[in-house]
Amino acid sequence: MEPLVTRLRNREWRLTAQRRVIAETLAGEHVHLTADEVYERSRAVLPEVSRATVYNTLNELVGMGELLEMTHTDGRKRYDPNVEERHHHLVCVSCGRMLDVRADDPRLPEDQHHGFELLAVEVTFRARCPECVPAASTS
Amino acid sequence: MEPLVTRLRNREWRLTAQRRVIAETLAGEHVHLTADEVYERSRAVLPEVSRATVYNTLNELVGMGELLEMTHTDGRKRYDPNVEERHHHLVCVSCGRMLDVRADDPRLPEDQHHGFELLAVEVTFRARCPECVPAASTS
DNA sequence: CTCCACGCTTGGAATTGTTCTAAGTTCGTT
DNA sequence: AACGAACTTAGAACAATTCCAAGCGTGGAG
């Protein structure tokens, strides 16, 4: 599918230099950066980008549905540009590395709905990544 | 199953007045309080409890496996004393109300493991609760 | 029983992630 | 070229959480 920047060009949304740099930072697969990582990487390309603009832009993109926001167990939010393909996440409990994975959605039995109107399902597989498995067994 | 406080008595862990009050605050089903809510409720019972002790105790209980920690989309962590029964969560996207629900765990296909060693699965059903459905349709 | 050491608790300061604000800049329109 | 709207900025403000140094309390050694 088209990268984020391309999708943004086709919207009535002012694509300024700052916004373009921020969007380009978020290109690719298995990208799950924190706001601060986006800020640092954007600044490496365009030094005068401000933190406020990064936060503003990220929040707008989430609102526009061009970015998914999620919260890791540590306090900060992460942003995932992969919004077209339904997917879940595989997260390493020790280093935090995160990958997009495809798996069937679990179904909520009718007697468990409690009158709620279902909208979406989020699945996170907690695991230990190949680099962290050896470290864990020696400790 | 036994309530949290009972389980704690059977451990080598000093059950002080503060810790007991905090643990009692977290009794029951469908309890998913934030640290601050725990603090306020504990203080209503034992006014000289400090915020630091609440945070310390919650973190210790999480480390001991007697409490589950999770992060809502808003920044703060919530604590769930229901650790014995495997369950998932049903969350209202507009008011944040959260219930424990039973549903089958999704399976991650072998070709999606990426060499990771699976430890756990977390599922969150996002939905609108009965009180919030009417409000959403009129807006 | 008394005393001591260690673990627990405290209030406040520090840290971290995020949002707000007021002022300055840029862009598209005319 | 001039204007207004939208965007950006630095820094202040805010909220959740952790850190810290000092005080307290309790259980075990004597």
Coordinates of C-alpha atoms (C1' of nucleotides) in Angstrom, one line a residue:
Chain A
M1 CA 0.0 0.0 0.0
E2 CA 1.0 3.6 -0.3
P3 CA 3.3 5.1 2.3
L4 CA 1.9 7.6 4.8
V5 CA 3.3 10.7 3.1
T6 CA 1.6 9.7 -0.2
R7 CA -1.7 9.2 1.5
L8 CA -1.4 12.6 3.1
R9 CA -0.8 14.4 -0.1
N10 CA -4.2 13.2 -1.3
R11 CA -6.0 14.9 1.6
E12 CA -7.0 18.5 2.2
W13 CA -4.3 18.9 4.8
R14 CA -1.4 21.4 4.6
L15 CA 1.7 19.3 4.2
T16 CA 4.3 21.6 5.5
A17 CA 8.0 20.8 5.7
Q18 CA 7.7 19.8 9.4
R19 CA 4.7 17.6 8.8
R20 CA 6.4 15.9 5.9
V21 CA 9.5 15.2 7.8
I22 CA 7.5 13.8 10.7
A23 CA 5.4 11.6 8.4
E24 CA 8.6 10.3 6.6
T25 CA 10.0 9.3 10.0
L26 CA 7.0 7.1 10.4
A27 CA 7.4 5.2 7.2
G28 CA 7.8 1.4 6.9
E29 CA 6.7 -1.8 8.5
H30 CA 7.1 -2.7 12.2
V31 CA 7.5 0.9 13.1
H32 CA 6.3 1.7 16.6
L33 CA 8.1 4.9 17.6
T34 CA 7.4 7.0 20.7
A35 CA 6.8 10.7 20.3
D36 CA 10.2 11.4 21.5
E37 CA 11.9 9.1 19.0
V38 CA 9.9 10.8 16.3
Y39 CA 11.1 14.1 17.6
E40 CA 14.8 13.1 17.6
R41 CA 14.7 11.6 14.2
S42 CA 12.8 14.5 12.7
R43 CA 15.3 16.9 14.2
A44 CA 18.1 15.0 12.6
V45 CA 16.6 15.9 9.3
L46 CA 15.1 19.3 10.0
P47 CA 16.8 20.7 13.2
E48 CA 14.3 23.4 13.9
V49 CA 11.3 21.1 14.4
S50 CA 9.8 21.6 17.8
R51 CA 8.5 19.1 20.2
A52 CA 5.1 20.7 20.2
T53 CA 4.7 20.3 16.5
V54 CA 5.6 16.6 16.8
Y55 CA 2.9 16.1 19.4
N56 CA 0.4 18.2 17.4
T57 CA 1.0 16.4 14.2
L58 CA 0.9 12.9 15.8
N59 CA -2.4 13.7 17.5
E60 CA -3.9 15.0 14.2
L61 CA -2.8 12.0 12.3
V62 CA -4.3 9.7 14.9
G63 CA -7.5 11.8 14.7
M64 CA -7.5 11.4 10.9
G65 CA -7.1 7.7 11.2
E66 CA -3.7 7.7 9.5
L67 CA -1.8 6.5 12.6
L68 CA -2.6 4.1 15.4
E69 CA -1.8 5.1 19.0
M70 CA -1.1 2.5 21.6
T71 CA 0.3 2.4 25.1
H72 CA 3.1 0.1 26.1
T73 CA 3.4 -0.8 29.8
D74 CA 5.9 2.0 30.3
G75 CA 4.1 5.3 30.3
R76 CA 4.7 6.5 26.7
K77 CA 2.5 6.2 23.7
R78 CA 3.7 4.6 20.5
Y79 CA 2.6 5.3 16.9
D80 CA 2.0 2.7 14.2
P81 CA 1.6 3.8 10.6
N82 CA 0.2 0.4 9.5
V83 CA -3.5 1.2 9.5
E84 CA -4.6 -0.6 6.4
E85 CA -3.8 -4.1 7.3
R86 CA -5.6 -5.6 10.3
H87 CA -2.9 -6.8 12.7
H88 CA -1.9 -7.4 16.2
H89 CA 1.3 -7.0 18.1
L90 CA 4.1 -9.2 19.4
V91 CA 6.1 -7.5 22.1
C92 CA 9.3 -8.6 23.8
V93 CA 8.8 -8.2 27.5
S94 CA 12.4 -7.6 28.2
C95 CA 13.6 -5.2 25.4
G96 CA 10.3 -3.9 24.2
R97 CA 10.9 -4.8 20.6
M98 CA 7.5 -4.9 18.8
L99 CA 6.4 -6.6 15.6
D100 CA 3.2 -6.5 13.7
V101 CA 1.7 -10.0 13.4
R102 CA -1.3 -11.5 11.7
A103 CA -3.7 -13.7 13.7
D104 CA -7.4 -14.4 13.9
D105 CA -9.4 -12.0 16.1
P106 CA -10.8 -13.7 19.2
R107 CA -14.6 -13.7 19.4
L108 CA -16.4 -12.5 22.5
P109 CA -19.2 -14.9 23.4
E110 CA -22.7 -13.3 23.3
D111 CA -23.2 -13.9 27.0
Q112 CA -20.1 -11.8 27.8
H113 CA -21.2 -8.7 25.9
H114 CA -22.9 -7.1 29.0
G115 CA -24.9 -5.0 26.6
F116 CA -21.9 -3.3 25.1
E117 CA -21.7 -2.5 21.4
L118 CA -18.4 -3.9 20.2
L119 CA -16.2 -1.7 18.1
A120 CA -12.7 -3.3 17.9
V121 CA -10.4 -5.9 19.3
E122 CA -6.8 -5.4 20.3
V123 CA -4.4 -8.3 20.8
T124 CA -0.9 -8.2 22.3
F125 CA 1.2 -11.3 22.4
R126 CA 3.8 -10.9 25.2
A127 CA 7.0 -12.9 24.5
R128 CA 10.7 -12.9 24.6
C129 CA 12.6 -12.1 21.4
P130 CA 15.4 -14.2 20.1
E131 CA 18.1 -11.9 21.5
C132 CA 16.5 -11.8 24.9
V133 CA 15.8 -15.6 25.3
P134 CA 19.5 -16.5 26.0
A135 CA 19.9 -13.6 28.4
A136 CA 16.9 -14.7 30.4
S137 CA 17.9 -18.3 30.8
T138 CA 21.4 -17.5 32.1
S139 CA 20.0 -15.3 34.8
Chain B
M1 CA -11.1 -17.8 45.3
E2 CA -9.5 -16.1 48.2
P3 CA -9.4 -12.3 48.3
L4 CA -6.1 -10.5 47.9
V5 CA -5.7 -9.8 51.6
T6 CA -6.1 -13.4 52.6
R7 CA -3.5 -14.5 50.0
L8 CA -1.1 -11.9 51.3
R9 CA -1.3 -13.2 54.8
N10 CA 0.1 -16.5 53.6
R11 CA 3.2 -14.9 52.3
E12 CA 6.4 -13.8 53.9
W13 CA 5.5 -10.2 53.5
R14 CA 5.0 -7.7 56.2
L15 CA 1.3 -6.9 56.1
T16 CA 1.4 -3.4 57.7
A17 CA -1.7 -1.3 58.4
Q18 CA -1.1 0.7 55.2
R19 CA -0.6 -2.3 53.0
R20 CA -3.6 -4.0 54.4
V21 CA -5.8 -1.0 53.7
I22 CA -4.4 -0.7 50.2
A23 CA -5.0 -4.4 49.5
E24 CA -8.6 -4.2 50.8
T25 CA -9.2 -1.3 48.5
L26 CA -8.4 -3.6 45.6
A27 CA -10.9 -6.4 46.6
G28 CA -13.7 -7.6 44.4
E29 CA -14.5 -8.3 40.8
H30 CA -14.3 -5.9 37.9
V31 CA -12.0 -3.7 39.9
H32 CA -9.6 -1.7 37.8
L33 CA -8.5 1.3 39.8
T34 CA -5.8 3.8 39.0
A35 CA -3.1 4.5 41.6
D36 CA -4.7 7.8 42.4
E37 CA -8.1 6.1 43.0
V38 CA -6.4 3.6 45.3
Y39 CA -4.8 6.5 47.1
E40 CA -8.0 8.4 47.7
R41 CA -10.0 5.3 48.8
S42 CA -7.2 4.2 51.1
R43 CA -7.0 7.6 52.6
A44 CA -10.7 7.6 53.4
V45 CA -10.0 4.7 55.7
L46 CA -6.5 5.5 57.0
P47 CA -5.9 9.2 56.4
E48 CA -2.1 9.2 57.0
V49 CA -1.4 6.9 54.1
S50 CA 1.0 8.5 51.7
R51 CA 1.0 8.5 47.9
A52 CA 4.5 7.1 47.8
T53 CA 3.4 4.0 49.9
V54 CA 0.5 3.4 47.5
Y55 CA 2.8 3.4 44.5
N56 CA 5.4 1.3 46.3
T57 CA 2.9 -1.2 47.4
L58 CA 1.2 -1.5 44.0
N59 CA 4.5 -2.1 42.4
E60 CA 5.5 -4.7 44.9
L61 CA 2.2 -6.5 44.4
V62 CA 2.6 -6.4 40.7
G63 CA 6.1 -7.9 41.1
M64 CA 4.7 -10.6 43.4
G65 CA 2.2 -11.5 40.7
E66 CA -0.8 -10.6 43.0
L67 CA -1.9 -7.8 40.8
L68 CA -2.1 -7.1 37.1
E69 CA -1.0 -3.8 35.7
M70 CA -2.4 -2.4 32.5
T71 CA -2.4 0.8 30.6
H72 CA -5.5 2.5 29.3
T73 CA -5.2 4.9 26.4
D74 CA -5.1 7.8 28.8
G75 CA -1.7 7.8 30.5
R76 CA -2.4 6.2 33.8
K77 CA -2.0 2.6 34.9
R78 CA -4.8 0.5 36.3
Y79 CA -4.6 -2.4 38.7
D80 CA -6.6 -5.6 38.5
P81 CA -6.7 -8.0 41.5
N82 CA -8.2 -10.8 39.4
V83 CA -5.0 -12.8 38.7
E84 CA -6.3 -16.3 39.2
E85 CA -8.9 -16.5 36.5
R86 CA -7.7 -16.0 32.9
H87 CA -9.7 -13.2 31.5
H88 CA -9.7 -10.4 29.0
H89 CA -11.1 -6.9 29.1
L90 CA -14.1 -5.1 27.7
V91 CA -13.6 -1.3 27.7
C92 CA -16.1 1.5 26.9
V93 CA -14.3 3.9 24.6
S94 CA -16.3 6.8 25.8
C95 CA -16.5 6.5 29.6
G96 CA -13.7 4.1 30.2
R97 CA -15.8 1.6 32.2
M98 CA -14.0 -1.7 32.2
L99 CA -15.3 -5.3 32.7
D100 CA -13.6 -8.6 33.0
V101 CA -14.7 -11.0 30.3
R102 CA -14.1 -14.6 29.4
A103 CA -13.2 -15.5 25.8
D104 CA -10.9 -17.9 24.0
D105 CA -7.3 -16.8 23.6
P106 CA -6.4 -16.1 20.0
R107 CA -3.6 -18.3 18.7
L108 CA -0.6 -17.0 16.9
P109 CA 0.2 -19.0 13.8
E110 CA 3.6 -20.6 13.9
D111 CA 4.9 -18.6 10.9
Q112 CA 4.2 -15.4 12.8
H113 CA 6.4 -16.2 15.8
H114 CA 9.5 -14.5 14.4
G115 CA 11.6 -16.7 16.8
F116 CA 9.9 -15.2 19.8
E117 CA 9.1 -17.4 22.9
L118 CA 5.5 -16.7 23.7
L119 CA 4.6 -15.9 27.3
A120 CA 1.1 -14.5 27.4
V121 CA -1.8 -12.9 25.4
E122 CA -3.7 -9.8 26.3
V123 CA -7.0 -9.0 24.6
T124 CA -9.0 -5.8 24.9
F125 CA -12.4 -5.5 23.4
R126 CA -13.2 -1.8 22.7
A127 CA -16.9 -1.1 22.8
R128 CA -19.6 1.3 23.9
C129 CA -21.4 0.6 27.1
P130 CA -25.2 0.6 27.5
E131 CA -25.1 4.1 29.0
C132 CA -22.9 5.6 26.3
V133 CA -24.6 4.0 23.2
P134 CA -27.6 6.5 23.3
A135 CA -25.4 9.5 23.9
A136 CA -23.3 8.5 20.9
S137 CA -26.2 8.1 18.5
T138 CA -27.7 11.5 19.3
S139 CA -24.5 13.4 18.7
Chain C
dC1 C1' 12.2 -6.5 78.8
dT2 C1' 15.1 -3.4 76.3
dC3 C1' 17.6 -2.2 72.4
dC4 C1' 19.0 -2.2 67.7
dA5 C1' 18.8 -2.8 63.0
dC6 C1' 16.2 -3.1 59.2
dG7 C1' 12.4 -2.4 56.6
dC8 C1' 8.4 0.6 56.0
dT9 C1' 6.5 5.1 55.6
dT10 C1' 6.5 10.0 54.8
dG11 C1' 6.3 14.6 52.4
dG12 C1' 8.4 16.9 49.2
dA13 C1' 11.4 17.4 45.4
dA14 C1' 12.6 15.5 41.0
dT15 C1' 11.7 13.2 36.6
dT16 C1' 9.1 12.0 32.6
dG17 C1' 5.7 12.4 29.1
dT18 C1' 2.4 15.4 27.3
dT19 C1' -0.4 19.5 26.6
dC20 C1' -1.1 24.5 26.8
dT21 C1' -0.1 29.3 25.6
dA22 C1' 1.1 33.4 23.6
dA23 C1' 3.7 35.2 20.2
dG24 C1' 5.9 34.9 15.8
dT25 C1' 6.1 32.9 10.9
dT26 C1' 4.4 31.2 6.5
dC27 C1' 1.2 30.4 3.0
dG28 C1' -2.6 31.2 -0.2
dT29 C1' -5.8 34.6 -1.7
dT30 C1' -6.9 38.8 -3.4
Chain D
dA1 C1' 1.9 43.9 -1.6
dA2 C1' -1.4 43.0 2.2
dC3 C1' -4.4 40.2 4.9
dG4 C1' -6.1 36.4 7.6
dA5 C1' -6.0 31.8 8.7
dA6 C1' -3.3 28.1 9.7
dC7 C1' 1.0 26.4 11.4
dT8 C1' 5.1 26.5 14.4
dT9 C1' 7.8 27.9 18.2
dA10 C1' 10.0 27.9 23.0
dG11 C1' 8.9 27.6 27.2
dA12 C1' 5.6 27.2 31.0
dA13 C1' 2.3 24.2 32.9
dC14 C1' 0.5 19.9 34.1
dA15 C1' -0.2 15.0 35.4
dA16 C1' 1.5 10.5 36.6
dT17 C1' 5.1 8.4 38.8
dT18 C1' 9.6 7.8 41.0
dC19 C1' 13.2 9.2 43.9
dC20 C1' 15.2 10.7 48.3
dA21 C1' 16.5 11.7 52.9
dA22 C1' 14.8 11.5 57.2
dG23 C1' 11.7 9.5 60.7
dC24 C1' 9.1 5.5 62.7
dG25 C1' 7.9 0.8 64.3
dT26 C1' 8.5 -3.8 65.0
dG27 C1' 10.5 -8.3 65.7
dG28 C1' 14.4 -10.8 67.2
dA29 C1' 18.9 -10.9 69.9
dG30 C1' 20.6 -10.3 74.0

